[in-house]
Amino acid sequence: MNIRRMAAVGTAGLLGAVPDPGNVPPAGHRLRLREIPGIVPTLSAPPDHCVFAPRCPRRTTRCTEELPAFAEQVPGHFAACFHPTARADVA
């Protein structure tokens, strides 16, 4: 399974926060990673809706009221998301 082709918005956000070893900043500068805004939910009291909803740019009311099922979005790619990314290369 190619994780870079996953359909969940959260996966895309996490992958965007991974440093690129080929992107070395100039001397004296620091590399700034892309942040995922919001607060990570506590695992001791998980919400009864999508755990990524408070941090998701695609969230809708449904995301804050229901827990999405972990389902196959396209062959071989699973996600618990009501609004998986619509990427042409996910297949």
CSV table of C-alpha atoms in Angstrom, one decimal:
chain,number,residue,atom,x,y,z
A,1,MET,CA,0.0,0.0,0.0
A,2,ASN,CA,1.3,3.4,-0.9
A,3,ILE,CA,0.6,5.7,2.1
A,4,ARG,CA,1.3,8.8,-0.1
A,5,ARG,CA,-1.8,7.9,-2.1
A,6,MET,CA,-4.2,7.6,0.8
A,7,ALA,CA,-7.5,9.3,0.5
A,8,ALA,CA,-8.1,10.6,4.1
A,9,VAL,CA,-7.6,14.4,4.6
A,10,GLY,CA,-5.8,13.7,7.9
A,11,THR,CA,-3.2,11.5,6.1
A,12,ALA,CA,-2.5,14.2,3.7
A,13,GLY,CA,-2.0,16.7,6.5
A,14,LEU,CA,0.3,14.3,8.4
A,15,LEU,CA,2.4,13.6,5.3
A,16,GLY,CA,2.7,17.4,4.7
A,17,ALA,CA,4.3,17.7,8.1
A,18,VAL,CA,7.1,15.2,7.3
A,19,PRO,CA,10.4,16.9,6.5
A,20,ASP,CA,11.8,16.5,3.0
A,21,PRO,CA,15.5,15.4,3.3
A,22,GLY,CA,16.1,17.0,-0.1
A,23,ASN,CA,15.0,20.4,1.1
A,24,VAL,CA,17.9,21.6,3.1
A,25,PRO,CA,17.6,25.3,4.3
A,26,PRO,CA,20.5,27.7,3.7
A,27,ALA,CA,23.1,28.0,6.5
A,28,GLY,CA,21.7,29.9,9.5
A,29,HIS,CA,18.0,29.2,8.6
A,30,ARG,CA,15.7,26.6,10.0
A,31,LEU,CA,13.3,24.4,8.1
A,32,ARG,CA,9.7,25.2,9.0
A,33,LEU,CA,7.4,22.2,8.7
A,34,ARG,CA,3.7,22.6,7.7
A,35,GLU,CA,1.5,22.5,10.8
A,36,ILE,CA,-1.9,20.9,11.2
A,37,PRO,CA,-3.9,23.5,13.1
A,38,GLY,CA,-6.1,22.7,16.1
A,39,ILE,CA,-5.9,20.5,19.1
A,40,VAL,CA,-5.3,16.7,19.1
A,41,PRO,CA,-8.2,14.9,20.9
A,42,THR,CA,-7.4,13.1,24.0
A,43,LEU,CA,-7.3,9.3,23.7
A,44,SER,CA,-8.7,8.7,27.1
A,45,ALA,CA,-12.0,10.4,26.1
A,46,PRO,CA,-12.3,10.2,22.3
A,47,PRO,CA,-15.1,12.2,20.7
A,48,ASP,CA,-18.2,10.4,19.4
A,49,HIS,CA,-17.7,12.1,16.0
A,50,CYS,CA,-14.8,12.2,13.5
A,51,VAL,CA,-11.6,12.7,15.7
A,52,PHE,CA,-10.0,14.8,13.0
A,53,ALA,CA,-13.1,17.1,12.4
A,54,PRO,CA,-11.8,20.0,14.6
A,55,ARG,CA,-8.6,20.1,12.5
A,56,CYS,CA,-10.0,19.3,9.0
A,57,PRO,CA,-10.4,21.9,6.3
A,58,ARG,CA,-13.2,19.8,4.7
A,59,ARG,CA,-15.4,19.2,7.8
A,60,THR,CA,-19.1,19.6,7.6
A,61,THR,CA,-21.8,19.3,10.2
A,62,ARG,CA,-22.0,15.6,9.6
A,63,CYS,CA,-18.3,15.3,10.7
A,64,THR,CA,-19.1,16.9,14.0
A,65,GLU,CA,-22.1,14.7,14.7
A,66,GLU,CA,-21.2,11.2,13.4
A,67,LEU,CA,-18.3,8.8,13.5
A,68,PRO,CA,-17.2,7.8,10.0
A,69,ALA,CA,-16.8,4.1,9.3
A,70,PHE,CA,-13.4,2.8,8.3
A,71,ALA,CA,-14.1,1.8,4.7
A,72,GLU,CA,-12.5,1.2,1.4
A,73,GLN,CA,-12.6,4.5,-0.5
A,74,VAL,CA,-11.0,3.2,-3.7
A,75,PRO,CA,-9.6,-0.3,-4.3
A,76,GLY,CA,-6.8,-0.9,-1.7
A,77,HIS,CA,-7.2,2.4,0.1
A,78,PHE,CA,-9.2,2.7,3.3
A,79,ALA,CA,-10.1,5.7,5.4
A,80,ALA,CA,-12.5,6.7,8.1
A,81,CYS,CA,-13.6,9.9,6.4
A,82,PHE,CA,-16.9,11.3,5.0
A,83,HIS,CA,-15.0,13.5,2.6
A,84,PRO,CA,-11.9,11.7,1.3
A,85,THR,CA,-9.6,13.6,-1.0
A,86,ALA,CA,-10.6,13.6,-4.6
A,87,ARG,CA,-7.1,12.9,-6.1
A,88,ALA,CA,-6.8,11.4,-9.5
A,89,ASP,CA,-3.7,9.5,-8.5
A,90,VAL,CA,-5.6,7.6,-5.7
A,91,ALA,CA,-6.3,4.3,-7.4
